[in-house]
Tab-separated table of C-alpha atoms in Angstrom:
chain	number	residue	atom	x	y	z
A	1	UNK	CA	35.681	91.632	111.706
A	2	UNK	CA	34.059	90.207	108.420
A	3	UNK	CA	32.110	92.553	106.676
A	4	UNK	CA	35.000	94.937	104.669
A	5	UNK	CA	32.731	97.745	104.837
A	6	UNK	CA	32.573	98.129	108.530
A	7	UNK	CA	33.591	101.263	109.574
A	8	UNK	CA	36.577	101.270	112.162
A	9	UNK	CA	37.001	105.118	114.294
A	10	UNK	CA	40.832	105.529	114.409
A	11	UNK	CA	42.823	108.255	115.418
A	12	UNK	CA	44.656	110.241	112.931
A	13	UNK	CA	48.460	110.419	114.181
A	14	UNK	CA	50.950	113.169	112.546
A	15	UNK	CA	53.845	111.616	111.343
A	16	UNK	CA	56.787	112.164	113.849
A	17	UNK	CA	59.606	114.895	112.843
A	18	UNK	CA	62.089	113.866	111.074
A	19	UNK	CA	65.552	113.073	112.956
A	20	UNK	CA	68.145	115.279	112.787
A	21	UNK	CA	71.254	114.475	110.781
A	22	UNK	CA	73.799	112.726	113.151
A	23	UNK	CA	76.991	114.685	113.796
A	24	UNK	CA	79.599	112.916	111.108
A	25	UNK	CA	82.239	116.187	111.824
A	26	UNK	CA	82.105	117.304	107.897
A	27	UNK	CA	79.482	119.449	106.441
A	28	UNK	CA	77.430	118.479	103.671
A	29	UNK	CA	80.353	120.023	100.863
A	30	UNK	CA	82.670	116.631	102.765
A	31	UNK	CA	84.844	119.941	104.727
A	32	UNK	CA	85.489	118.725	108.042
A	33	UNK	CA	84.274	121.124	111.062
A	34	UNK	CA	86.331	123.415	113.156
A	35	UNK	CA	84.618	121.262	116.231
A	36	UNK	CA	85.524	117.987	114.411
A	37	UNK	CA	89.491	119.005	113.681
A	38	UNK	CA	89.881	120.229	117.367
A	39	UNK	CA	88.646	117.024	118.748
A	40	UNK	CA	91.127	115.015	116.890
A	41	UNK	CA	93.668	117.558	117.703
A	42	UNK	CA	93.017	117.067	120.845
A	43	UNK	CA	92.722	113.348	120.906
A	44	UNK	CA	96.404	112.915	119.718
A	45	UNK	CA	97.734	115.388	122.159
A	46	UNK	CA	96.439	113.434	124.854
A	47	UNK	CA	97.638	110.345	123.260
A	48	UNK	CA	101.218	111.634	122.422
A	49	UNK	CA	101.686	112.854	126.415
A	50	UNK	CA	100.169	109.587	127.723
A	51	UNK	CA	102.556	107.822	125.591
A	52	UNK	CA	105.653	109.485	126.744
A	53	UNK	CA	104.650	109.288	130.027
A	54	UNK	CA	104.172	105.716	130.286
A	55	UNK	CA	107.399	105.326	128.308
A	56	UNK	CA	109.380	107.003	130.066
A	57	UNK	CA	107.905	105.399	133.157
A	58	UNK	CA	109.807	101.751	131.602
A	59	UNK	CA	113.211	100.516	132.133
A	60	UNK	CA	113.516	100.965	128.335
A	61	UNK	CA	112.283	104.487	128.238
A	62	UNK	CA	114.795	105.949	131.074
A	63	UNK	CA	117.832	103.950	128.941
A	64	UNK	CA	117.115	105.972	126.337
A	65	UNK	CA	116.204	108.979	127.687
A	66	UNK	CA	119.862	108.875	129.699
A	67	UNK	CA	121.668	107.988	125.822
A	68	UNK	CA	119.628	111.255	124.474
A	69	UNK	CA	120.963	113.109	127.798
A	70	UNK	CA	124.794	112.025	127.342
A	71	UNK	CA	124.900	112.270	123.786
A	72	UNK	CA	123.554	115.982	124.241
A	73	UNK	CA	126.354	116.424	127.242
A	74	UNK	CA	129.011	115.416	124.327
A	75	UNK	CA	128.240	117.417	121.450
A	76	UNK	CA	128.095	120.219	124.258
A	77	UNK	CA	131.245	119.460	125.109
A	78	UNK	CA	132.924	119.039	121.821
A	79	UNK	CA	131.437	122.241	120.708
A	80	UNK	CA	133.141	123.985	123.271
A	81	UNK	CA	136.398	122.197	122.628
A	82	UNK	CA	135.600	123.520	118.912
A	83	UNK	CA	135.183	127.149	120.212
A	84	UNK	CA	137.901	127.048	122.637
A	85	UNK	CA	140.554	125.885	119.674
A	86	UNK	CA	138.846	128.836	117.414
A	87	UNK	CA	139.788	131.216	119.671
A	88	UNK	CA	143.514	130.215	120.638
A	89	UNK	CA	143.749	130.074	116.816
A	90	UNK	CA	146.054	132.857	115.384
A	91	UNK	CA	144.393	135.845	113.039
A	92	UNK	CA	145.306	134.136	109.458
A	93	UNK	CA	143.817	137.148	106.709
């Protein structure tokens, strides 16, 4: 290893390919892909239903669920009593 004009046999290696661009979900413009928008469609969905499902699974969740239930029971209701009244109404043109 001391004389600098030894000669040393090495193998010539070809450089390795280059990697392909990681998937970011946008193309090179900064557009997002079709793939990339349905995936985070997607991901909410499922977030959204799990949410209401575990919500309405708490003590909390049915309360308020059976407030959205009885207020829809009396505008029902007074809608009818408003339709009912409209019709026992005399003519008055």
């Amino acid at each position: 290893m001391g004389d600098p004009e030894e000669i040393v046999d090495a193998e010539i290696v070809p450089d390795p390919p280059a990697p392909t661009p990681e998937e970011t979900g946008y193309t090179q413009g900064g557009v997002p892909t079709f793939e990339s928008v349905r995936e985070k469609i997607e991901t909410r969905y499922g977030t959204s239903v799990g949410s209401s499902e575990l919500a309405s699974e708490t003590p909390e969740g049915r309360e308020v669920e059976e407030q959205y239930e009885a207020r829809q029971r009396a505008a029902h209701e007074r809608l009818e009593q408003i339709r009912a009244s409209m019709r026992n109404e005399p003519d008055r043109t």
